[in-house]
PDB file of C-alpha atoms in Angstrom:
ATOM      1  CA  MET J  40     203.463 -34.310 -93.348  1.00 41.00           C
ATOM      2  CA  ILE J  41     204.945 -35.897 -96.461  1.00 42.00           C
ATOM      3  CA  GLU J  42     203.785 -36.375-100.022  1.00 47.00           C
ATOM      4  CA  ALA J  43     203.379 -39.977-101.185  1.00 49.00           C
ATOM      5  CA  LYS J  44     202.280 -40.477-104.800  1.00 57.00           C
ATOM      6  CA  GLY J  45     200.653 -37.062-104.745  1.00 59.00           C
ATOM      7  CA  VAL J  46     198.705 -37.737-101.544  1.00 66.00           C
ATOM      8  CA  THR J  47     199.392 -35.834 -98.344  1.00 73.00           C
ATOM      9  CA  MET J  48     199.914 -38.239 -95.419  1.00 91.00           C
ATOM     10  CA  ARG J  49     198.824 -36.184 -92.440  1.00 96.00           C
ATOM     11  CA  LEU J  50     199.894 -38.716 -89.790  1.00 98.00           C
ATOM     12  CA  SER J  51     203.076 -40.043 -91.354  1.00 97.00           C
ATOM     13  CA  GLY J  52     205.527 -41.145 -88.662  1.00 96.00           C
ATOM     14  CA  LYS J  53     202.946 -40.984 -85.869  1.00 98.00           C
ATOM     15  CA  THR J  54     201.877 -43.971 -83.769  1.00 98.00           C
ATOM     16  CA  ALA J  55     198.561 -44.296 -81.990  1.00 98.00           C
ATOM     17  CA  ILE J  56     196.598 -46.409 -79.559  1.00 98.00           C
ATOM     18  CA  VAL J  57     192.891 -46.859 -80.279  1.00 98.00           C
ATOM     19  CA  THR J  58     190.829 -48.637 -77.617  1.00 98.00           C
ATOM     20  CA  GLY J  59     187.896 -50.556 -79.006  1.00 98.00           C
ATOM     21  CA  GLY J  60     189.949 -50.301 -82.171  1.00 98.00           C
ATOM     22  CA  ALA J  61     188.722 -53.441 -83.931  1.00 97.00           C
ATOM     23  CA  GLY J  62     185.036 -52.594 -84.243  1.00 97.00           C
ATOM     24  CA  GLY J  63     182.549 -49.773 -84.756  1.00 97.00           C
ATOM     25  CA  ILE J  64     183.889 -46.226 -84.460  1.00 98.00           C
ATOM     26  CA  GLY J  65     187.249 -47.528 -83.226  1.00 98.00           C
ATOM     27  CA  ARG J  66     187.751 -49.582 -86.371  1.00 98.00           C
ATOM     28  CA  GLY J  67     186.794 -46.568 -88.475  1.00 98.00           C
ATOM     29  CA  ILE J  68     189.413 -44.474 -86.687  1.00 98.00           C
ATOM     30  CA  THR J  69     192.044 -47.186 -87.065  1.00 98.00           C
ATOM     31  CA  ARG J  70     191.383 -47.363 -90.801  1.00 98.00           C
ATOM     32  CA  ALA J  71     191.426 -43.582 -91.159  1.00 98.00           C
ATOM     33  CA  PHE J  72     194.698 -43.301 -89.233  1.00 98.00           C
ATOM     34  CA  VAL J  73     196.422 -45.975 -91.310  1.00 98.00           C
ATOM     35  CA  ALA J  74     195.199 -44.331 -94.527  1.00 98.00           C
ATOM     36  CA  GLU J  75     196.970 -41.167 -93.372  1.00 98.00           C
ATOM     37  CA  GLY J  76     200.265 -42.918 -92.624  1.00 98.00           C
ATOM     38  CA  ALA J  77     199.983 -43.771 -88.922  1.00 98.00           C
ATOM     39  CA  SER J  78     200.846 -47.003 -87.143  1.00 98.00           C
ATOM     40  CA  VAL J  79     198.134 -48.170 -84.740  1.00 98.00           C
ATOM     41  CA  LEU J  80     197.852 -50.482 -81.764  1.00 98.00           C
ATOM     42  CA  ALA J  81     194.207 -51.564 -81.812  1.00 98.00           C
ATOM     43  CA  VAL J  82     193.112 -52.670 -78.340  1.00 98.00           C
ATOM     44  CA  ASP J  83     189.985 -54.800 -78.177  1.00 98.00           C
ATOM     45  CA  LEU J  84     188.451 -57.963 -76.724  1.00 98.00           C
ATOM     46  CA  ASP J  85     187.299 -59.376 -80.075  1.00 97.00           C
ATOM     47  CA  ASP J  86     190.090 -61.656 -81.318  1.00 98.00           C
ATOM     48  CA  ALA J  87     188.411 -62.418 -84.647  1.00 98.00           C
ATOM     49  CA  ALA J  88     187.800 -58.746 -85.416  1.00 97.00           C
ATOM     50  CA  GLY J  89     191.365 -57.901 -84.416  1.00 98.00           C
ATOM     51  CA  ALA J  90     192.817 -60.588 -86.667  1.00 98.00           C
ATOM     52  CA  ALA J  91     190.621 -59.457 -89.555  1.00 97.00           C
ATOM     53  CA  LEU J  92     191.778 -55.871 -89.119  1.00 98.00           C
ATOM     54  CA  VAL J  93     195.438 -56.867 -89.149  1.00 98.00           C
ATOM     55  CA  ASP J  94     194.829 -58.933 -92.304  1.00 98.00           C
ATOM     56  CA  GLU J  95     193.118 -55.958 -93.910  1.00 97.00           C
ATOM     57  CA  LEU J  96     195.588 -53.225 -92.983  1.00 97.00           C
ATOM     58  CA  GLY J  97     198.851 -55.138 -92.743  1.00 94.00           C
ATOM     59  CA  GLY J  98     201.965 -54.138 -90.865  1.00 94.00           C
ATOM     60  CA  SER J  99     200.712 -50.708 -89.884  1.00 97.00           C
ATOM     61  CA  VAL J 100     198.433 -52.307 -87.281  1.00 98.00           C
ATOM     62  CA  ARG J 101     199.078 -54.473 -84.261  1.00 98.00           C
ATOM     63  CA  PHE J 102     196.252 -56.024 -82.273  1.00 98.00           C
ATOM     64  CA  LEU J 103     196.317 -56.375 -78.497  1.00 98.00           C
ATOM     65  CA  ARG J 104     193.611 -58.284 -76.688  1.00 98.00           C
ATOM     66  CA  ALA J 105     193.283 -56.484 -73.374  1.00 98.00           C
ATOM     67  CA  ASP J 106     190.449 -55.700 -70.984  1.00 98.00           C
ATOM     68  CA  ILE J 107     190.697 -51.971 -70.333  1.00 98.00           C
ATOM     69  CA  SER J 108     188.656 -52.303 -67.129  1.00 98.00           C
ATOM     70  CA  VAL J 109     191.626 -54.096 -65.516  1.00 98.00           C
ATOM     71  CA  GLN J 110     193.709 -51.386 -63.862  1.00 97.00           C
ATOM     72  CA  SER J 111     197.117 -52.929 -64.550  1.00 97.00           C
ATOM     73  CA  ASN J 112     196.371 -53.189 -68.273  1.00 98.00           C
ATOM     74  CA  ALA J 113     196.844 -49.445 -68.755  1.00 98.00           C
ATOM     75  CA  ARG J 114     200.584 -49.866 -68.302  1.00 98.00           C
ATOM     76  CA  LEU J 115     200.556 -52.989 -70.494  1.00 98.00           C
ATOM     77  CA  ILE J 116     198.828 -51.135 -73.326  1.00 98.00           C
ATOM     78  CA  ILE J 117     201.233 -48.198 -73.292  1.00 98.00           C
ATOM     79  CA  ASP J 118     204.279 -50.449 -73.033  1.00 98.00           C
ATOM     80  CA  THR J 119     203.075 -52.645 -75.894  1.00 98.00           C
ATOM     81  CA  ALA J 120     202.624 -49.671 -78.205  1.00 98.00           C
ATOM     82  CA  VAL J 121     206.126 -48.413 -77.454  1.00 98.00           C
ATOM     83  CA  GLU J 122     207.630 -51.887 -77.840  1.00 98.00           C
ATOM     84  CA  GLU J 123     205.908 -52.415 -81.184  1.00 97.00           C
ATOM     85  CA  PHE J 124     206.452 -48.986 -82.728  1.00 98.00           C
ATOM     86  CA  GLY J 125     209.172 -47.286 -80.682  1.00 97.00           C
ATOM     87  CA  ARG J 126     207.063 -44.297 -79.634  1.00 98.00           C
ATOM     88  CA  LEU J 127     203.554 -43.063 -78.898  1.00 98.00           C
ATOM     89  CA  ASP J 128     202.046 -39.885 -80.334  1.00 98.00           C
ATOM     90  CA  VAL J 129     198.273 -40.285 -80.088  1.00 98.00           C
ATOM     91  CA  LEU J 130     195.953 -41.884 -77.538  1.00 99.00           C
ATOM     92  CA  VAL J 131     192.341 -42.479 -78.578  1.00 98.00           C
ATOM     93  CA  ASN J 132     190.069 -43.522 -75.703  1.00 98.00           C
ATOM     94  CA  ASN J 133     187.079 -44.859 -77.623  1.00 98.00           C
ATOM     95  CA  ALA J 134     185.940 -48.070 -75.879  1.00 97.00           C
ATOM     96  CA  HIS J 135     182.995 -47.886 -73.466  1.00 97.00           C
ATOM     97  CA  ALA J 136     180.247 -50.292 -72.355  1.00 96.00           C
ATOM     98  CA  SER J 137     176.982 -49.472 -70.585  1.00 96.00           C
ATOM     99  CA  ARG J 138     173.413 -50.567 -69.942  1.00 96.00           C
ATOM    100  CA  GLN J 139     170.300 -48.419 -70.202  1.00 94.00           C
ATOM    101  CA  ALA J 140     167.681 -47.952 -67.492  1.00 97.00           C
ATOM    102  CA  PRO J 141     165.495 -45.159 -66.102  1.00 97.00           C
ATOM    103  CA  LEU J 142     167.319 -43.233 -63.403  1.00 98.00           C
ATOM    104  CA  LEU J 143     165.234 -44.710 -60.589  1.00 98.00           C
ATOM    105  CA  GLU J 144     166.153 -48.191 -61.821  1.00 98.00           C
ATOM    106  CA  THR J 145     169.852 -47.504 -62.321  1.00 98.00           C
ATOM    107  CA  THR J 146     171.893 -49.812 -60.115  1.00 98.00           C
ATOM    108  CA  GLN J 147     175.393 -49.663 -58.694  1.00 98.00           C
ATOM    109  CA  GLU J 148     176.297 -52.468 -61.096  1.00 98.00           C
ATOM    110  CA  MET J 149     175.262 -50.307 -64.055  1.00 98.00           C
ATOM    111  CA  LEU J 150     177.247 -47.366 -62.767  1.00 98.00           C
ATOM    112  CA  ASP J 151     180.281 -49.566 -62.170  1.00 98.00           C
ATOM    113  CA  LEU J 152     180.094 -51.019 -65.693  1.00 98.00           C
ATOM    114  CA  SER J 153     180.034 -47.578 -67.288  1.00 98.00           C
ATOM    115  CA  PHE J 154     182.761 -46.047 -65.152  1.00 98.00           C
ATOM    116  CA  ASP J 155     184.964 -49.174 -65.170  1.00 98.00           C
ATOM    117  CA  THR J 156     184.958 -49.359 -68.993  1.00 98.00           C
ATOM    118  CA  GLY J 157     184.756 -45.637 -69.742  1.00 98.00           C
ATOM    119  CA  PHE J 158     185.924 -43.074 -67.204  1.00 98.00           C
ATOM    120  CA  TYR J 159     188.539 -45.041 -65.254  1.00 98.00           C
ATOM    121  CA  PRO J 160     190.340 -46.541 -68.292  1.00 98.00           C
ATOM    122  CA  THR J 161     190.379 -43.120 -69.944  1.00 98.00           C
ATOM    123  CA  PHE J 162     191.949 -41.569 -66.843  1.00 98.00           C
ATOM    124  CA  ARG J 163     194.451 -44.406 -66.354  1.00 98.00           C
ATOM    125  CA  LEU J 164     195.557 -44.532 -69.978  1.00 98.00           C
ATOM    126  CA  MET J 165     195.943 -40.754 -70.125  1.00 98.00           C
ATOM    127  CA  THR J 166     198.180 -40.659 -67.082  1.00 98.00           C
ATOM    128  CA  ALA J 167     200.163 -43.734 -68.136  1.00 98.00           C
ATOM    129  CA  ALA J 168     200.686 -42.298 -71.631  1.00 98.00           C
ATOM    130  CA  HIS J 169     201.677 -38.813 -70.484  1.00 98.00           C
ATOM    131  CA  PRO J 170     205.479 -39.354 -70.481  1.00 98.00           C
ATOM    132  CA  GLN J 171     205.443 -40.582 -74.082  1.00 98.00           C
ATOM    133  CA  LEU J 172     202.958 -37.977 -75.259  1.00 98.00           C
ATOM    134  CA  SER J 173     204.821 -35.099 -73.637  1.00 98.00           C
ATOM    135  CA  ALA J 174     208.102 -36.295 -75.132  1.00 98.00           C
ATOM    136  CA  ASN J 175     206.582 -36.305 -78.619  1.00 97.00           C
ATOM    137  CA  GLY J 176     204.182 -33.358 -78.526  1.00 97.00           C
ATOM    138  CA  GLY J 177     201.299 -35.791 -78.639  1.00 98.00           C
ATOM    139  CA  SER J 178     197.535 -35.763 -78.601  1.00 98.00           C
ATOM    140  CA  VAL J 179     194.715 -37.321 -76.591  1.00 98.00           C
ATOM    141  CA  ILE J 180     191.321 -37.863 -78.201  1.00 99.00           C
ATOM    142  CA  ASN J 181     188.556 -38.800 -75.789  1.00 98.00           C
ATOM    143  CA  PHE J 182     184.902 -39.514 -76.451  1.00 98.00           C
ATOM    144  CA  ALA J 183     181.766 -37.867 -75.151  1.00 98.00           C
ATOM    145  CA  SER J 184     178.125 -38.398 -76.069  1.00 96.00           C
ATOM    146  CA  GLY J 185     175.061 -36.341 -76.765  1.00 94.00           C
ATOM    147  CA  ALA J 186     173.455 -38.560 -74.123  1.00 94.00           C
ATOM    148  CA  GLY J 187     175.523 -36.785 -71.485  1.00 96.00           C
ATOM    149  CA  ILE J 188     175.348 -33.303 -72.960  1.00 96.00           C
ATOM    150  CA  GLU J 189     171.573 -33.463 -73.485  1.00 94.00           C
ATOM    151  CA  GLY J 190     170.729 -35.752 -70.544  1.00 94.00           C
ATOM    152  CA  SER J 191     169.050 -38.466 -72.596  1.00 92.00           C
ATOM    153  CA  PRO J 192     166.444 -40.525 -70.717  1.00 93.00           C
ATOM    154  CA  THR J 193     167.529 -44.044 -69.627  1.00 94.00           C
ATOM    155  CA  GLN J 194     171.196 -43.113 -70.115  1.00 94.00           C
ATOM    156  CA  GLY J 195     172.090 -42.120 -66.557  1.00 97.00           C
ATOM    157  CA  SER J 196     175.160 -44.300 -66.030  1.00 98.00           C
ATOM    158  CA  TYR J 197     176.522 -43.711 -69.525  1.00 97.00           C
ATOM    159  CA  ALA J 198     175.828 -39.967 -69.456  1.00 98.00           C
ATOM    160  CA  ALA J 199     177.531 -39.585 -66.082  1.00 98.00           C
ATOM    161  CA  ALA J 200     180.709 -41.357 -67.201  1.00 98.00           C
ATOM    162  CA  LYS J 201     180.840 -39.461 -70.482  1.00 98.00           C
ATOM    163  CA  GLU J 202     180.500 -36.088 -68.787  1.00 98.00           C
ATOM    164  CA  ALA J 203     183.181 -37.120 -66.280  1.00 98.00           C
ATOM    165  CA  ILE J 204     185.432 -37.854 -69.251  1.00 98.00           C
ATOM    166  CA  ARG J 205     184.765 -34.389 -70.648  1.00 98.00           C
ATOM    167  CA  ALA J 206     185.612 -32.873 -67.266  1.00 98.00           C
ATOM    168  CA  ILE J 207     189.004 -34.545 -66.909  1.00 98.00           C
ATOM    169  CA  SER J 208     189.747 -33.763 -70.550  1.00 98.00           C
ATOM    170  CA  ARG J 209     189.361 -30.060 -69.787  1.00 98.00           C
ATOM    171  CA  VAL J 210     191.537 -30.374 -66.685  1.00 98.00           C
ATOM    172  CA  ALA J 211     194.228 -32.213 -68.653  1.00 98.00           C
ATOM    173  CA  ALA J 212     194.014 -29.641 -71.448  1.00 98.00           C
ATOM    174  CA  ASN J 213     194.785 -26.879 -68.945  1.00 98.00           C
ATOM    175  CA  GLU J 214     197.524 -28.768 -67.104  1.00 98.00           C
ATOM    176  CA  TRP J 215     199.235 -30.465 -70.052  1.00 98.00           C
ATOM    177  CA  ALA J 216     199.347 -27.601 -72.538  1.00 98.00           C
ATOM    178  CA  ARG J 217     202.693 -26.602 -71.033  1.00 98.00           C
ATOM    179  CA  ASP J 218     203.900 -30.138 -71.830  1.00 98.00           C
ATOM    180  CA  GLY J 219     202.962 -29.836 -75.499  1.00 98.00           C
ATOM    181  CA  VAL J 220     200.045 -32.275 -75.201  1.00 98.00           C
ATOM    182  CA  ASN J 221     196.640 -31.336 -76.567  1.00 98.00           C
ATOM    183  CA  VAL J 222     193.488 -33.036 -75.286  1.00 98.00           C
ATOM    184  CA  ASN J 223     190.218 -32.882 -77.197  1.00 98.00           C
ATOM    185  CA  VAL J 224     186.904 -34.702 -77.252  1.00 98.00           C
ATOM    186  CA  ILE J 225     184.676 -36.055 -80.025  1.00 98.00           C
ATOM    187  CA  SER J 226     180.955 -36.515 -79.499  1.00 98.00           C
ATOM    188  CA  PRO J 227     179.843 -38.704 -82.417  1.00 97.00           C
ATOM    189  CA  LEU J 228     176.720 -40.043 -84.061  1.00 95.00           C
ATOM    190  CA  ALA J 229     177.587 -42.982 -86.309  1.00 95.00           C
ATOM    191  CA  LEU J 230     176.013 -46.095 -87.748  1.00 92.00           C
ATOM    192  CA  THR J 231     177.963 -48.840 -85.987  1.00 92.00           C
ATOM    193  CA  GLU J 232     177.055 -52.480 -85.524  1.00 89.00           C
ATOM    194  CA  GLY J 233     175.634 -51.664 -82.114  1.00 84.00           C
ATOM    195  CA  VAL J 234     173.467 -48.829 -83.427  1.00 87.00           C
ATOM    196  CA  GLN J 235     172.233 -51.010 -86.275  1.00 90.00           C
ATOM    197  CA  SER J 236     171.236 -53.752 -83.821  1.00 88.00           C
ATOM    198  CA  TYR J 237     169.385 -51.164 -81.710  1.00 81.00           C
ATOM    199  CA  ILE J 238     167.530 -49.983 -84.821  1.00 89.00           C
ATOM    200  CA  ASP J 239     166.667 -53.547 -85.832  1.00 90.00           C
ATOM    201  CA  GLU J 240     165.297 -54.319 -82.365  1.00 87.00           C
ATOM    202  CA  ASN J 241     163.257 -51.108 -82.113  1.00 85.00           C
ATOM    203  CA  PRO J 242     161.057 -50.475 -85.173  1.00 87.00           C
ATOM    204  CA  GLY J 243     160.614 -46.786 -85.844  1.00 87.00           C
ATOM    205  CA  ILE J 244     163.542 -45.680 -83.723  1.00 85.00           C
ATOM    206  CA  GLU J 245     165.720 -44.791 -86.734  1.00 90.00           C
ATOM    207  CA  LYS J 246     163.182 -42.244 -87.947  1.00 90.00           C
ATOM    208  CA  ARG J 247     162.924 -40.712 -84.477  1.00 85.00           C
ATOM    209  CA  LEU J 248     166.703 -40.544 -84.067  1.00 84.00           C
ATOM    210  CA  LEU J 249     167.234 -38.867 -87.421  1.00 91.00           C
ATOM    211  CA  ALA J 250     164.367 -36.441 -86.907  1.00 91.00           C
ATOM    212  CA  GLY J 251     166.615 -34.503 -84.538  1.00 89.00           C
ATOM    213  CA  THR J 252     169.594 -34.608 -86.905  1.00 94.00           C
ATOM    214  CA  PRO J 253     169.608 -31.750 -89.432  1.00 94.00           C
ATOM    215  CA  MET J 254     171.728 -33.736 -91.902  1.00 94.00           C
ATOM    216  CA  ARG J 255     169.191 -36.596 -91.698  1.00 94.00           C
ATOM    217  CA  ARG J 256     171.778 -39.361 -91.703  1.00 94.00           C
ATOM    218  CA  PHE J 257     174.090 -41.251 -89.404  1.00 95.00           C
ATOM    219  CA  GLY J 258     177.791 -40.643 -89.687  1.00 95.00           C
ATOM    220  CA  ASP J 259     180.189 -43.160 -91.163  1.00 96.00           C
ATOM    221  CA  PRO J 260     182.747 -44.437 -88.607  1.00 97.00           C
ATOM    222  CA  GLN J 261     185.674 -43.950 -90.976  1.00 97.00           C
ATOM    223  CA  ALA J 262     184.697 -41.207 -93.408  1.00 97.00           C
ATOM    224  CA  ASP J 263     183.011 -38.938 -90.870  1.00 97.00           C
ATOM    225  CA  ILE J 264     184.256 -39.746 -87.362  1.00 98.00           C
ATOM    226  CA  GLY J 265     187.640 -41.113 -88.414  1.00 98.00           C
ATOM    227  CA  ARG J 266     188.590 -38.080 -90.466  1.00 98.00           C
ATOM    228  CA  VAL J 267     187.824 -35.703 -87.598  1.00 98.00           C
ATOM    229  CA  ALA J 268     190.024 -37.885 -85.386  1.00 98.00           C
ATOM    230  CA  VAL J 269     192.761 -37.622 -88.030  1.00 98.00           C
ATOM    231  CA  PHE J 270     192.482 -33.837 -87.862  1.00 98.00           C
ATOM    232  CA  LEU J 271     192.775 -33.821 -84.051  1.00 98.00           C
ATOM    233  CA  ALA J 272     195.771 -36.175 -84.204  1.00 98.00           C
ATOM    234  CA  SER J 273     197.531 -34.132 -86.871  1.00 98.00           C
ATOM    235  CA  ASP J 274     199.635 -31.004 -86.686  1.00 97.00           C
ATOM    236  CA  ASP J 275     196.662 -29.103 -88.123  1.00 97.00           C
ATOM    237  CA  ALA J 276     195.056 -29.187 -84.643  1.00 98.00           C
ATOM    238  CA  SER J 277     198.189 -28.193 -82.732  1.00 97.00           C
ATOM    239  CA  TYR J 278     196.577 -24.943 -81.495  1.00 98.00           C
ATOM    240  CA  MET J 279     193.378 -26.626 -80.307  1.00 98.00           C
ATOM    241  CA  THR J 280     192.876 -28.140 -76.869  1.00 98.00           C
ATOM    242  CA  GLY J 281     190.096 -28.669 -74.340  1.00 98.00           C
ATOM    243  CA  GLN J 282     187.400 -28.681 -77.023  1.00 98.00           C
ATOM    244  CA  THR J 283     184.405 -30.939 -77.632  1.00 98.00           C
ATOM    245  CA  LEU J 284     183.717 -31.438 -81.331  1.00 98.00           C
ATOM    246  CA  MET J 285     180.149 -32.472 -82.132  1.00 97.00           C
ATOM    247  CA  VAL J 286     180.489 -34.879 -85.070  1.00 97.00           C
ATOM    248  CA  ASP J 287     176.809 -35.703 -85.119  1.00 95.00           C
ATOM    249  CA  GLY J 288     175.200 -34.155 -88.181  1.00 95.00           C
ATOM    250  CA  GLY J 289     174.108 -31.117 -86.197  1.00 95.00           C
ATOM    251  CA  SER J 290     172.158 -32.993 -83.505  1.00 94.00           C
ATOM    252  CA  VAL J 291     173.695 -31.034 -80.613  1.00 93.00           C
ATOM    253  CA  LYS J 292     174.927 -27.460 -80.834  1.00 93.00           C
ATOM    254  CA  LEU J 293     177.174 -26.491 -77.938  1.00 89.00           C
ATOM    255  CA  ARG J 294     177.077 -22.933 -76.636  1.00 80.00           C
TER     256      ARG J 294
END
């Protein structure tokens, strides 16, 4: 860490990849990382959002339009980060798409969507990034969900992929500790554009969602989720691996 104008830059000199990095929680993490001195490759499918983020944050951010469900793009993403910034220290696997349905109505297509945009890209990017991360004592930050931990109704495909992500995160934490790579998981609750649309389309749902949240509010993608990601990416978390951090206002309490 360095001091810049009296402010400690916890990620100075580090470079990161953030998938889904131009919107929602990913954008919040990108902003939080840049505020702490990191350079970020934001990977997303939204060209307009990516361009807006680069305009906002300047030279510390590069935008790459890439579909993470395409297997060969894992190598492209890692190579682009190294070409742009010369190294890779942090991998944030945030992007994930899914569709809701009761379990008896969950189709193969729904399962494929969730695993093809969540579990498989997380696995591929982790393995593709390992040489860079091990060379630099890097970090992986993956994403879980209370839907998987609690088994939320209508969330079968999403819950399954998220719990699979937690499982491989624990395996990687055990195997990669000797390589100097820590692997942790965030399970967030945040007011993103997608959550706001869900609230708008379902009157009364906000009250029901917050009823189970002791803090009685949604998290902010940057101030709440992003700052925990900064901690996990920083040297402050160097003795932490294999953990799931519930950044959800107290909604889920792991035991």
